[in-house]
Coordinates of N, CA and C in Angstrom, one line a residue:
X8 N 54.6 -174.7 -70.0 CA 55.9 -175.6 -69.5 C 55.5 -175.6 -67.7
X9 N 55.7 -176.8 -67.3 CA 55.7 -177.2 -66.1 C 57.0 -177.0 -64.9
X10 N 56.8 -175.8 -64.2 CA 58.0 -175.4 -63.4 C 58.7 -176.6 -62.6
X11 N 59.6 -176.4 -62.1 CA 60.3 -177.5 -61.9 C 60.2 -178.1 -60.8
X12 N 59.6 -176.8 -59.5 CA 59.6 -176.9 -58.2 C 57.9 -178.3 -58.0
X13 N 57.3 -178.2 -59.2 CA 55.9 -178.7 -58.9 C 56.1 -180.1 -59.2
X14 N 57.3 -180.8 -59.6 CA 57.3 -181.9 -59.5 C 57.7 -182.4 -58.2
X15 N 57.4 -184.0 -58.0 CA 57.5 -184.5 -57.0 C 58.7 -185.9 -56.9
X16 N 59.0 -186.2 -56.1 CA 60.1 -187.3 -56.0 C 59.8 -188.4 -56.9
X17 N 58.3 -188.7 -57.1 CA 57.7 -189.6 -57.5 C 57.7 -189.5 -58.9
X18 N 57.5 -188.4 -59.6 CA 58.0 -187.9 -61.0 C 58.8 -188.7 -61.9
X19 N 60.3 -189.0 -60.9 CA 61.7 -189.1 -61.3 C 61.8 -190.4 -61.3
X20 N 60.6 -191.6 -60.6 CA 61.0 -192.8 -60.7 C 60.6 -193.3 -62.3
X21 N 61.4 -194.2 -62.8 CA 61.4 -194.8 -64.1 C 60.9 -196.1 -64.2
X22 N 60.5 -196.5 -62.9 CA 59.8 -198.2 -62.9 C 58.9 -198.2 -62.0
X23 N 57.8 -198.9 -62.0 CA 57.1 -199.3 -61.1 C 57.6 -200.1 -59.8
X24 N 57.0 -199.8 -58.5 CA 57.6 -200.4 -57.5 C 57.4 -201.9 -57.6
X25 N 56.5 -202.7 -58.3 CA 56.7 -204.3 -58.5 C 57.8 -204.6 -59.5
X26 N 58.1 -203.6 -60.4 CA 59.1 -204.2 -61.2 C 60.4 -204.2 -60.6
X27 N 60.7 -203.1 -59.3 CA 61.6 -202.8 -58.9 C 62.1 -204.3 -57.9
X28 N 61.0 -204.3 -57.5 CA 61.0 -205.3 -56.4 C 61.3 -207.0 -57.3
X29 N 61.0 -207.0 -58.2 CA 60.9 -208.3 -59.3 C 62.4 -208.5 -59.6
X30 N 63.0 -207.4 -59.4 CA 64.5 -207.5 -59.7 C 65.2 -208.3 -59.2
X31 N 64.5 -208.4 -57.5 CA 65.5 -208.9 -56.6 C 64.9 -210.5 -56.9
X32 N 63.5 -210.6 -56.7 CA 63.1 -212.1 -57.1 C 63.8 -213.0 -58.1
X33 N 63.9 -212.2 -59.4 CA 64.6 -212.9 -60.4 C 66.3 -213.0 -60.3
X34 N 66.7 -212.2 -59.5 CA 68.0 -212.4 -59.4 C 68.4 -213.5 -58.2
X35 N 67.0 -213.5 -56.9 CA 67.4 -214.6 -56.4 C 67.3 -215.9 -56.8
X36 N 66.1 -216.2 -57.6 CA 66.0 -217.1 -58.5 C 67.2 -217.8 -59.4
X37 N 67.9 -216.8 -60.2 CA 69.0 -217.1 -61.0 C 70.4 -217.3 -60.1
X38 N 70.5 -216.6 -59.3 CA 71.7 -216.9 -58.7 C 71.8 -217.7 -57.4
X39 N 71.0 -218.3 -57.2 CA 70.8 -219.6 -56.1 C 71.4 -220.6 -56.6
X40 N 72.7 -221.1 -55.9 CA 72.5 -221.2 -54.2 C 74.0 -220.1 -54.1
X41 N 74.2 -218.9 -54.9 CA 75.2 -218.2 -54.8 C 74.8 -217.4 -53.2
X42 N 73.9 -217.4 -52.5 CA 73.6 -216.9 -51.4 C 74.5 -217.2 -50.4
X43 N 74.5 -218.9 -50.4 CA 75.1 -219.4 -49.4 C 76.5 -219.3 -49.4
X44 N 77.2 -218.8 -50.6 CA 78.6 -218.3 -50.5 C 78.7 -217.1 -50.0
X45 N 77.8 -215.8 -50.6 CA 77.9 -214.8 -50.1 C 77.9 -214.8 -48.5
X46 N 76.5 -215.4 -47.8 CA 76.4 -215.2 -46.5 C 77.9 -215.9 -45.8
X47 N 78.2 -217.0 -46.2 CA 79.5 -217.6 -45.4 C 80.5 -216.6 -45.9
X48 N 80.5 -215.9 -47.0 CA 81.9 -214.9 -46.7 C 81.6 -213.9 -45.9
X49 N 80.2 -213.3 -45.5 CA 80.0 -212.6 -44.6 C 80.0 -213.0 -43.4
X50 N 80.3 -214.2 -43.0 CA 80.4 -214.9 -41.7 C 81.9 -214.7 -41.3
X51 N 82.5 -215.3 -42.5 CA 84.2 -215.2 -42.1 C 85.1 -213.7 -42.5
X52 N 84.5 -213.1 -42.9 CA 84.9 -211.4 -42.5 C 84.5 -211.2 -41.3
X53 N 83.4 -211.5 -41.1 CA 83.1 -211.1 -39.3 C 84.1 -211.7 -38.3
X54 N 84.7 -213.3 -38.9 CA 85.5 -213.8 -37.7 C 86.5 -212.9 -37.9
X55 N 87.2 -212.8 -38.9 CA 88.6 -211.9 -39.5 C 88.7 -210.8 -38.9
X56 N 87.6 -210.0 -38.7 CA 87.5 -208.9 -37.8 C 87.6 -208.7 -36.8
X57 N 87.2 -209.9 -36.0 CA 87.1 -210.2 -34.2 C 88.3 -210.9 -33.8
X58 N 88.9 -211.6 -34.8 CA 90.2 -212.0 -34.5 C 91.4 -211.2 -35.0
X59 N 91.3 -210.2 -35.5 CA 92.4 -209.2 -35.9 C 93.1 -208.4 -35.3
X60 N 92.9 -208.5 -33.9 CA 93.5 -208.0 -33.0 C 94.9 -208.8 -32.4
X61 N 94.8 -210.2 -32.6 CA 95.5 -211.3 -32.4 C 96.2 -211.4 -34.1
X62 N 95.3 -211.4 -34.7 CA 96.0 -211.7 -36.2 C 95.6 -210.7 -36.9
X63 N 97.1 -209.9 -37.3 CA 97.1 -208.7 -38.1 C 96.6 -208.3 -39.4
X64 N 96.9 -209.8 -40.0 CA 96.4 -210.2 -41.3 C 95.0 -210.2 -41.4
X65 N 94.1 -210.3 -40.5 CA 92.5 -210.6 -40.6 C 91.9 -209.7 -41.2
X66 N 92.2 -207.9 -40.7 CA 91.5 -207.0 -41.5 C 91.8 -206.8 -42.9
X67 N 93.4 -206.7 -43.2 CA 93.1 -206.7 -44.6 C 92.5 -207.6 -45.1
X68 N 92.4 -209.1 -45.1 CA 92.0 -210.2 -45.9 C 90.4 -209.9 -46.0
X69 N 89.8 -210.0 -44.7 CA 88.5 -208.8 -44.6 C 88.0 -208.0 -45.5
X70 N 88.6 -207.1 -46.1 CA 88.8 -206.0 -47.0 C 88.6 -206.5 -48.3
X71 N 89.8 -207.6 -48.6 CA 89.7 -208.2 -49.7 C 88.7 -208.8 -50.3
X72 N 87.8 -209.7 -49.3 CA 87.0 -210.4 -49.7 C 85.5 -209.5 -49.9
X73 N 85.4 -208.6 -48.9 CA 84.2 -207.2 -49.0 C 84.5 -206.5 -50.4
X74 N 85.8 -206.5 -50.9 CA 86.0 -205.7 -52.3 C 85.1 -206.5 -53.6
X75 N 85.6 -208.0 -53.4 CA 85.4 -208.9 -54.3 C 83.7 -208.8 -54.2
X76 N 83.0 -208.8 -53.1 CA 81.6 -208.6 -53.1 C 80.8 -207.5 -54.2
X77 N 81.5 -205.9 -53.5 CA 81.2 -205.1 -53.9 C 81.5 -205.4 -55.5
X78 N 82.6 -206.0 -55.9 CA 82.5 -205.9 -57.6 C 81.3 -207.0 -58.2
X79 N 81.2 -207.6 -57.5 CA 80.0 -208.9 -57.8 C 78.5 -208.2 -58.0
X80 N 78.3 -207.0 -57.1 CA 77.1 -206.6 -57.0 C 77.1 -205.6 -57.8
X81 N 78.2 -205.0 -58.3 CA 78.1 -204.1 -59.4 C 78.2 -204.5 -60.7
X82 N 78.5 -205.8 -61.0 CA 78.5 -206.7 -62.3 C 76.9 -207.2 -62.4
X83 N 76.8 -208.3 -61.1 CA 75.6 -208.9 -61.4 C 74.2 -208.5 -60.9
X84 N 74.3 -207.2 -60.0 CA 72.6 -206.9 -60.1 C 72.9 -205.8 -60.7
X85 N 73.6 -204.5 -60.4 CA 73.7 -203.3 -60.9 C 73.5 -203.2 -62.3
X86 N 74.9 -203.7 -62.8 CA 74.9 -203.6 -64.7 C 73.9 -204.5 -65.1
X87 N 73.9 -205.8 -64.4 CA 73.0 -206.7 -65.7 C 71.5 -206.7 -65.3
X88 N 70.9 -206.3 -64.3 CA 69.9 -206.3 -63.8 C 69.1 -205.3 -63.7
X89 N 69.8 -204.0 -62.9 CA 69.2 -202.9 -62.7 C 69.0 -201.9 -63.9
X90 N 69.8 -201.9 -64.5 CA 70.2 -201.0 -65.5 C 69.3 -200.9 -66.7
X91 N 68.9 -202.3 -67.5 CA 67.7 -202.1 -68.1 C 66.5 -201.3 -67.7
X92 N 66.4 -201.1 -66.4 CA 65.3 -200.3 -66.2 C 65.7 -199.2 -65.3
X93 N 66.8 -198.6 -65.2 CA 66.9 -197.3 -64.8 C 68.5 -197.1 -65.6
X94 N 68.6 -195.9 -66.5 CA 69.7 -195.2 -67.0 C 70.6 -195.2 -65.9
X95 N 70.5 -194.7 -65.0 CA 71.5 -194.1 -64.0 C 72.1 -195.4 -63.2
X96 N 71.9 -196.8 -63.5 CA 72.1 -197.8 -62.6 C 73.6 -198.1 -63.2
X97 N 73.7 -197.9 -64.5 CA 75.8 -198.2 -65.0 C 76.4 -197.3 -64.4
X98 N 76.2 -196.1 -64.0 CA 76.9 -195.1 -63.0 C 76.9 -195.7 -61.5
X99 N 75.8 -196.4 -61.1 CA 76.0 -196.7 -59.6 C 77.0 -197.9 -60.0
X100 N 77.0 -198.8 -60.9 CA 77.9 -200.0 -61.1 C 79.2 -199.8 -60.9
X101 N 79.3 -198.4 -61.6 CA 81.0 -197.9 -61.7 C 81.5 -197.7 -60.5
X102 N 80.5 -196.9 -59.9 CA 80.7 -196.3 -58.2 C 81.0 -197.4 -57.5
X103 N 80.3 -199.0 -57.5 CA 80.2 -199.9 -56.5 C 81.8 -200.3 -57.1
X104 N 82.0 -200.5 -58.3 CA 83.3 -201.2 -58.8 C 84.4 -200.4 -58.2
X105 N 84.3 -199.0 -58.2 CA 85.3 -198.3 -57.8 C 85.5 -198.6 -56.2
X106 N 84.7 -198.9 -55.7 CA 84.6 -198.9 -54.0 C 85.3 -200.1 -54.1
X107 N 85.2 -201.2 -54.8 CA 85.9 -202.7 -54.6 C 87.0 -202.0 -54.9
X108 N 88.1 -201.4 -56.0 CA 89.0 -201.2 -56.0 C 89.8 -200.4 -54.9
X109 N 88.9 -199.4 -54.6 CA 89.5 -198.7 -53.3 C 89.7 -199.8 -52.0
X110 N 88.9 -200.6 -51.8 CA 88.9 -202.0 -50.6 C 90.0 -202.6 -50.9
X111 N 90.4 -202.6 -51.9 CA 91.6 -203.8 -52.2 C 93.0 -203.1 -52.0
X112 N 92.7 -201.8 -52.5 CA 94.6 -200.9 -52.5 C 94.4 -200.5 -50.9
X113 N 93.1 -200.0 -50.3 CA 93.3 -200.0 -48.9 C 93.8 -201.2 -48.1
X114 N 93.3 -202.7 -48.4 CA 93.9 -203.7 -47.4 C 95.3 -204.2 -48.0
X115 N 95.8 -203.5 -49.1 CA 96.9 -203.5 -49.5 C 98.1 -202.6 -48.9
X116 N 97.9 -201.4 -48.4 CA 98.6 -200.5 -47.8 C 98.5 -200.1 -46.4
X117 N 97.5 -201.4 -45.7 CA 97.9 -201.2 -44.6 C 96.4 -200.8 -43.9
X118 N 95.7 -201.5 -43.4 CA 94.5 -201.4 -42.5 C 94.4 -202.6 -41.3
X119 N 94.1 -202.0 -40.2 CA 94.1 -203.1 -39.1 C 92.8 -202.7 -38.0
X120 N 92.8 -203.3 -36.9 CA 91.5 -203.4 -36.2 C 91.7 -202.0 -35.5
X121 N 90.7 -201.3 -35.3 CA 90.2 -199.9 -34.8 C 90.8 -200.0 -33.3
X122 N 91.8 -199.1 -33.3 CA 92.9 -199.0 -32.3 C 92.8 -197.9 -31.3
X123 N 92.0 -196.9 -31.6 CA 91.5 -195.9 -30.7 C 89.9 -195.4 -30.4
X124 N 89.6 -194.9 -29.5 CA 88.0 -194.4 -29.3 C 87.3 -195.5 -28.7
X125 N 86.2 -195.2 -28.3 CA 85.8 -196.4 -27.2 C 85.0 -197.5 -28.0
X126 N 85.3 -198.5 -27.0 CA 84.7 -199.9 -27.7 C 83.2 -200.0 -28.1
X127 N 82.7 -199.3 -27.8 CA 80.7 -199.3 -28.4 C 81.0 -198.9 -29.4
X128 N 81.8 -198.4 -30.2 CA 81.7 -198.0 -31.5 C 82.3 -199.2 -32.5
X129 N 82.9 -200.3 -31.9 CA 83.1 -201.7 -32.6 C 81.5 -202.2 -32.7
X130 N 81.2 -202.2 -31.2 CA 80.0 -202.5 -31.0 C 78.6 -202.2 -32.2
X131 N 78.4 -201.1 -32.3 CA 77.5 -200.2 -33.4 C 78.1 -201.0 -34.9
X132 N 79.5 -201.2 -35.1 CA 79.8 -201.5 -36.4 C 79.3 -202.9 -36.5
X133 N 79.8 -203.8 -35.3 CA 79.1 -205.2 -35.2 C 77.5 -205.5 -35.6
X134 N 77.3 -204.7 -35.0 CA 75.5 -204.6 -34.9 C 74.9 -204.2 -36.5
X135 N 75.9 -203.1 -37.1 CA 75.5 -203.0 -38.3 C 75.5 -204.4 -39.3
X136 N 77.0 -204.8 -39.1 CA 77.1 -206.1 -39.9 C 76.2 -207.3 -39.6
X137 N 75.8 -207.3 -38.2 CA 74.6 -208.2 -38.7 C 73.2 -208.3 -39.0
X138 N 73.1 -206.7 -38.8 CA 71.9 -206.4 -39.2 C 71.6 -206.6 -41.0
X139 N 73.0 -206.6 -41.3 CA 72.8 -206.6 -42.9 C 72.8 -208.0 -43.2
X140 N 73.4 -208.9 -42.7 CA 73.5 -210.3 -42.7 C 72.3 -211.1 -42.4
X141 N 71.5 -210.7 -41.3 CA 70.7 -211.7 -40.7 C 69.2 -211.0 -40.8
X142 N 69.1 -210.0 -40.3 CA 67.8 -209.0 -40.1 C 67.4 -208.3 -42.1
X143 N 67.9 -207.8 -42.2 CA 67.5 -207.4 -43.5 C 67.1 -208.0 -44.6
X144 N 67.3 -209.4 -44.4 CA 66.4 -210.2 -45.8 C 65.1 -210.5 -45.4
X145 N 64.9 -209.8 -43.7 CA 63.6 -210.3 -43.2 C 62.2 -209.0 -43.4
X146 N 63.0 -207.8 -43.8 CA 62.3 -206.6 -44.4 C 61.1 -206.8 -45.5
X147 N 61.5 -207.8 -46.4 CA 60.5 -207.9 -47.7 C 59.7 -208.8 -47.0
X148 N 59.8 -209.9 -46.2 CA 58.5 -210.3 -45.7 C 57.6 -209.6 -44.6
X149 N 58.3 -208.9 -43.8 CA 57.6 -208.1 -42.9 C 57.2 -207.0 -43.6
X150 N 57.2 -206.2 -44.8 CA 56.2 -205.6 -45.6 C 55.3 -206.2 -46.4
X151 N 55.2 -207.4 -46.1 CA 54.0 -208.4 -47.3 C 54.8 -208.6 -48.4
X152 N 56.2 -208.8 -48.7 CA 56.5 -209.2 -50.0 C 57.3 -210.6 -49.6
X153 N 56.9 -211.5 -50.9 CA 57.7 -213.0 -50.7 C 59.3 -213.1 -50.5
X154 N 59.6 -213.9 -49.7 CA 60.9 -214.1 -49.4 C 61.9 -214.3 -50.3
X155 N 61.1 -214.5 -51.6 CA 61.9 -214.7 -52.7 C 62.3 -213.3 -53.3
X156 N 61.6 -212.1 -52.6 CA 62.2 -211.1 -52.8 C 62.8 -210.4 -51.6
X157 N 63.7 -211.3 -50.7 CA 64.3 -210.6 -50.0 C 66.0 -209.8 -50.8
X158 N 66.4 -209.0 -49.8 CA 67.7 -208.8 -50.6 C 68.7 -209.3 -49.2
X159 N 69.6 -210.1 -49.9 CA 70.9 -210.4 -49.4 C 72.0 -210.1 -49.5
X160 N 73.0 -210.1 -48.3 CA 74.2 -209.6 -48.7 C 75.1 -210.0 -49.5
X161 N 75.7 -209.4 -50.4 CA 76.5 -209.8 -51.4 C 76.0 -210.0 -52.5
X162 N 74.4 -210.0 -52.5 CA 73.6 -210.1 -53.9 C 73.0 -209.3 -54.2
X163 N 72.4 -208.4 -53.3 CA 71.8 -207.1 -53.6 C 72.5 -205.7 -52.7
X164 N 72.4 -204.6 -53.7 CA 73.3 -203.4 -52.9 C 73.1 -203.2 -51.3
X165 N 72.0 -203.1 -51.1 CA 71.6 -202.2 -49.9 C 72.0 -203.1 -48.5
X166 N 72.0 -204.4 -48.0 CA 72.8 -205.0 -47.4 C 74.0 -205.0 -47.5
X167 N 74.7 -205.0 -48.6 CA 76.2 -204.8 -49.1 C 76.8 -203.7 -48.6
X168 N 76.2 -202.3 -48.8 CA 76.3 -201.1 -48.0 C 76.5 -201.1 -46.9
X169 N 75.1 -201.6 -46.3 CA 74.8 -201.5 -44.7 C 76.0 -202.5 -43.8
X170 N 76.4 -203.7 -44.4 CA 77.5 -204.1 -43.7 C 79.0 -203.4 -44.0
X171 N 78.8 -202.9 -45.1 CA 80.4 -202.0 -45.5 C 80.7 -200.8 -44.3
X172 N 79.2 -200.5 -43.8 CA 79.3 -199.4 -43.0 C 79.6 -199.8 -41.8
X173 N 79.3 -201.1 -41.2 CA 79.9 -201.8 -40.4 C 81.4 -201.9 -39.9
X174 N 81.8 -202.4 -41.4 CA 83.3 -202.8 -41.4 C 83.9 -201.5 -41.2
X175 N 83.8 -200.4 -41.4 CA 84.7 -199.5 -41.6 C 84.7 -198.9 -40.1
X176 N 83.3 -199.2 -39.0 CA 83.6 -199.1 -38.0 C 84.4 -199.7 -37.1
X177 N 84.8 -200.6 -37.6 CA 85.5 -201.7 -36.8 C 87.1 -201.7 -37.2
X178 N 87.4 -200.9 -38.4 CA 88.8 -200.8 -38.8 C 89.4 -199.6 -38.9
X179 N 90.5 -199.3 -38.8 CA 91.2 -197.8 -39.2 C 92.4 -198.2 -39.8
X180 N 92.8 -197.0 -40.6 CA 93.7 -197.2 -41.5 C 95.1 -197.2 -40.6
X181 N 96.1 -197.7 -41.5 CA 97.5 -197.7 -40.2 C 97.9 -196.0 -40.5
X182 N 98.2 -195.5 -39.4 CA 98.4 -194.0 -38.8 C 99.7 -193.5 -39.4
X183 N 100.8 -194.7 -39.7 CA 102.0 -194.4 -40.1 C 101.8 -193.9 -41.7
X184 N 101.0 -194.1 -42.3 CA 100.7 -194.1 -43.9 C 99.5 -193.3 -43.9
X185 N 99.8 -191.9 -44.7 CA 99.0 -190.6 -45.1 C 98.0 -191.2 -46.2
X186 N 98.8 -191.9 -47.2 CA 97.6 -192.8 -48.4 C 97.0 -193.5 -47.8
X187 N 97.3 -194.6 -46.3 CA 96.1 -195.2 -46.0 C 94.9 -194.6 -45.1
X188 N 95.3 -193.5 -44.6 CA 94.4 -192.4 -44.1 C 93.3 -191.7 -45.1
X189 N 93.9 -191.3 -46.2 CA 93.4 -190.7 -47.0 C 92.0 -191.9 -48.0
X190 N 92.7 -192.9 -48.0 CA 91.9 -194.0 -48.7 C 90.8 -194.4 -47.4
X191 N 91.2 -194.1 -46.2 CA 89.7 -194.6 -45.0 C 89.2 -193.8 -45.6
X192 N 89.2 -192.2 -45.8 CA 88.3 -191.4 -45.9 C 87.3 -191.3 -47.1
X193 N 87.8 -191.6 -48.1 CA 87.5 -192.5 -49.3 C 86.2 -193.3 -49.5
X194 N 86.9 -194.3 -48.7 CA 85.8 -195.4 -48.6 C 84.5 -195.2 -48.2
X195 N 84.3 -193.8 -47.1 CA 83.1 -193.6 -46.8 C 82.1 -193.0 -48.0
X196 N 82.7 -192.6 -49.2 CA 81.7 -192.0 -50.1 C 80.7 -192.7 -50.8
X197 N 81.1 -194.0 -51.5 CA 80.2 -194.5 -52.2 C 79.1 -195.3 -51.4
X198 N 79.4 -195.9 -50.1 CA 78.6 -196.4 -49.0 C 77.3 -195.0 -48.5
X199 N 77.7 -194.1 -48.4 CA 77.3 -192.8 -47.6 C 76.2 -192.2 -49.0
X200 N 76.8 -192.2 -50.2 CA 75.9 -191.9 -51.1 C 74.9 -192.8 -51.3
X201 N 74.9 -193.9 -51.7 CA 73.8 -195.2 -51.9 C 73.0 -195.3 -51.0
X202 N 73.5 -194.7 -49.8 CA 72.3 -195.0 -48.6 C 71.1 -193.9 -49.0
X203 N 71.5 -192.4 -49.6 CA 71.0 -191.2 -49.7 C 70.0 -191.9 -50.8
X204 N 70.9 -192.3 -51.8 CA 70.0 -192.9 -53.5 C 69.0 -193.7 -53.1
X205 N 69.5 -194.9 -52.1 CA 68.5 -195.6 -52.0 C 67.4 -195.2 -50.9
X206 N 67.5 -194.4 -50.2 CA 66.4 -193.9 -49.6 C 65.5 -193.0 -50.0
X207 N 66.0 -192.2 -51.0 CA 65.3 -191.6 -51.7 C 64.3 -192.4 -53.1
X208 N 65.1 -193.6 -53.5 CA 64.3 -194.6 -54.7 C 63.1 -195.0 -53.5
X209 N 63.3 -195.8 -52.4 CA 62.2 -196.5 -51.7 C 61.3 -195.4 -50.8
X210 N 61.4 -193.7 -50.7 CA 60.9 -192.8 -50.5 C 59.9 -192.7 -51.9
X211 N 60.5 -192.7 -52.9 CA 59.5 -192.4 -54.2 C 58.6 -193.4 -54.3
X212 N 59.0 -194.8 -54.3 CA 58.1 -195.7 -54.1 C 57.1 -195.8 -52.6
X213 N 57.1 -195.0 -51.5 CA 56.5 -195.0 -50.4 C 56.5 -196.2 -49.8
X214 N 57.8 -196.7 -49.3 CA 58.1 -197.8 -48.8 C 58.1 -197.2 -47.4
X215 N 58.0 -198.4 -46.4 CA 58.2 -197.8 -45.1 C 59.5 -198.0 -44.7
X216 N 60.5 -198.9 -45.4 CA 61.8 -199.2 -45.4 C 62.5 -197.7 -45.9
X217 N 62.2 -196.8 -46.3 CA 62.9 -195.9 -46.8 C 63.9 -195.3 -46.2
X218 N 63.5 -195.0 -44.7 CA 64.7 -194.1 -43.5 C 65.5 -195.4 -43.4
X219 N 65.9 -196.8 -43.7 CA 66.6 -197.9 -42.9 C 68.0 -197.4 -43.4
X220 N 68.2 -197.3 -44.4 CA 69.4 -197.0 -44.7 C 70.0 -195.6 -44.4
X221 N 69.4 -194.3 -44.8 CA 69.9 -193.1 -44.4 C 70.0 -193.2 -42.8
X222 N 69.5 -193.7 -41.9 CA 69.6 -193.9 -40.4 C 70.4 -194.7 -40.1
X223 N 70.9 -195.8 -40.8 CA 72.3 -196.4 -40.6 C 73.4 -195.5 -41.1
X224 N 73.3 -194.9 -42.0 CA 74.4 -193.6 -42.3 C 74.4 -192.7 -41.5
X225 N 73.4 -191.9 -41.0 CA 73.6 -191.2 -39.6 C 74.1 -191.9 -38.4
X226 N 73.6 -193.0 -38.1 CA 74.4 -194.0 -37.0 C 76.1 -193.9 -37.2
X227 N 76.4 -194.6 -38.3 CA 77.9 -194.9 -38.8 C 78.6 -193.7 -38.2
X228 N 77.9 -192.5 -39.1 CA 78.9 -191.4 -39.2 C 79.2 -190.7 -37.9
X229 N 77.9 -190.8 -36.9 CA 78.1 -190.1 -35.7 C 79.0 -191.1 -35.0
X230 N 78.7 -192.6 -34.9 CA 80.0 -193.1 -34.1 C 81.5 -193.0 -34.5
X231 N 81.3 -192.9 -36.2 CA 82.7 -192.3 -36.5 C 83.1 -191.1 -35.8
X232 N 82.5 -190.2 -35.6 CA 82.7 -189.0 -35.4 C 83.1 -188.9 -34.0
X233 N 82.2 -189.6 -33.0 CA 82.5 -189.6 -31.6 C 83.8 -190.6 -31.5
X234 N 84.5 -191.6 -32.3 CA 85.5 -192.0 -32.2 C 86.5 -191.5 -32.6
X235 N 86.5 -190.5 -33.3 CA 87.4 -189.7 -34.0 C 88.2 -190.5 -35.3
X236 N 87.3 -191.4 -35.8 CA 87.8 -192.0 -37.2 C 87.8 -190.9 -37.9
X237 N 88.6 -190.7 -38.8 CA 88.8 -189.9 -40.1 C 87.7 -190.2 -41.0
X238 N 86.9 -188.8 -41.1 CA 85.9 -189.0 -42.4 C 85.8 -187.9 -42.7
X239 N 85.1 -187.3 -44.4 CA 85.2 -186.3 -44.7 C 84.5 -185.4 -43.8
X240 N 84.8 -184.2 -43.9 CA 84.7 -183.0 -42.5 C 83.4 -182.7 -43.3
X241 N 83.3 -182.5 -44.6 CA 82.0 -182.2 -45.0 C 80.8 -183.3 -44.6
X242 N 81.0 -184.4 -44.4 CA 80.1 -185.1 -43.9 C 79.8 -185.6 -42.6
X243 N 80.9 -185.2 -41.6 CA 80.6 -185.6 -40.7 C 80.0 -184.3 -39.6
X244 N 79.5 -184.6 -38.7 CA 78.7 -184.0 -37.9 C 79.2 -182.8 -37.1
X245 N 78.8 -181.3 -37.1 CA 79.7 -180.4 -36.1 C 79.3 -180.2 -35.1
X246 N 80.2 -179.8 -34.0 CA 79.9 -179.4 -32.7 C 79.5 -178.0 -32.7
X247 N 78.5 -178.1 -31.7 CA 77.6 -176.8 -31.7 C 79.2 -175.7 -31.1
X248 N 78.8 -174.4 -31.5 CA 79.5 -173.5 -30.8 C 79.1 -173.1 -29.5
X249 N 77.8 -173.5 -29.4 CA 77.7 -173.3 -27.7 C 78.6 -174.0 -26.9

């Protein structure tokens, strides 16, 4: 019997890399022109976030729209397309659906624009959002794959998670509501977990993009910690005792 420590990450991969990338190609072909709608919603969410200081209802509405996109990715990609080649994808789909529910509840009980901390944190969040919508789809052709295999916000998990990290840096829960603060912490869980899962999957396929989402997660956590946004203490960076 082979000892467990002799296994490599690639040994746990249940599909060939070309099969994985083919999922995006098929999804793009079958769901077009839904991409125009999801990108339009991404732009609308960004406008709502930027206008939130003057229009308080903007941030909750942005959360509702993003929740719908999480539910859509859970069903249309993870459950219907990814699950047939990866038995764990049904669990991923349930987690994405749960994140969508949490976003809806969070929007209902109180969320607004970030009211404390340095302004550059919002700029980091904005950068992650734009990276998800505009630059992430270009990863496929930059790595030598066709545009048909590009991953789009609201269609594929990775850019949707990346954009959500950007949103979490631009909003904060109602400080008067303990429930809103608790939900604000929970909202980080699924995106951070997916960053680790996606990074491990791409690493097992020896993709140069393997570090993209883990790096974004580290950046978002660091920015959140520096701005004193509440995140799970087990995930936040710790100060040196020195």
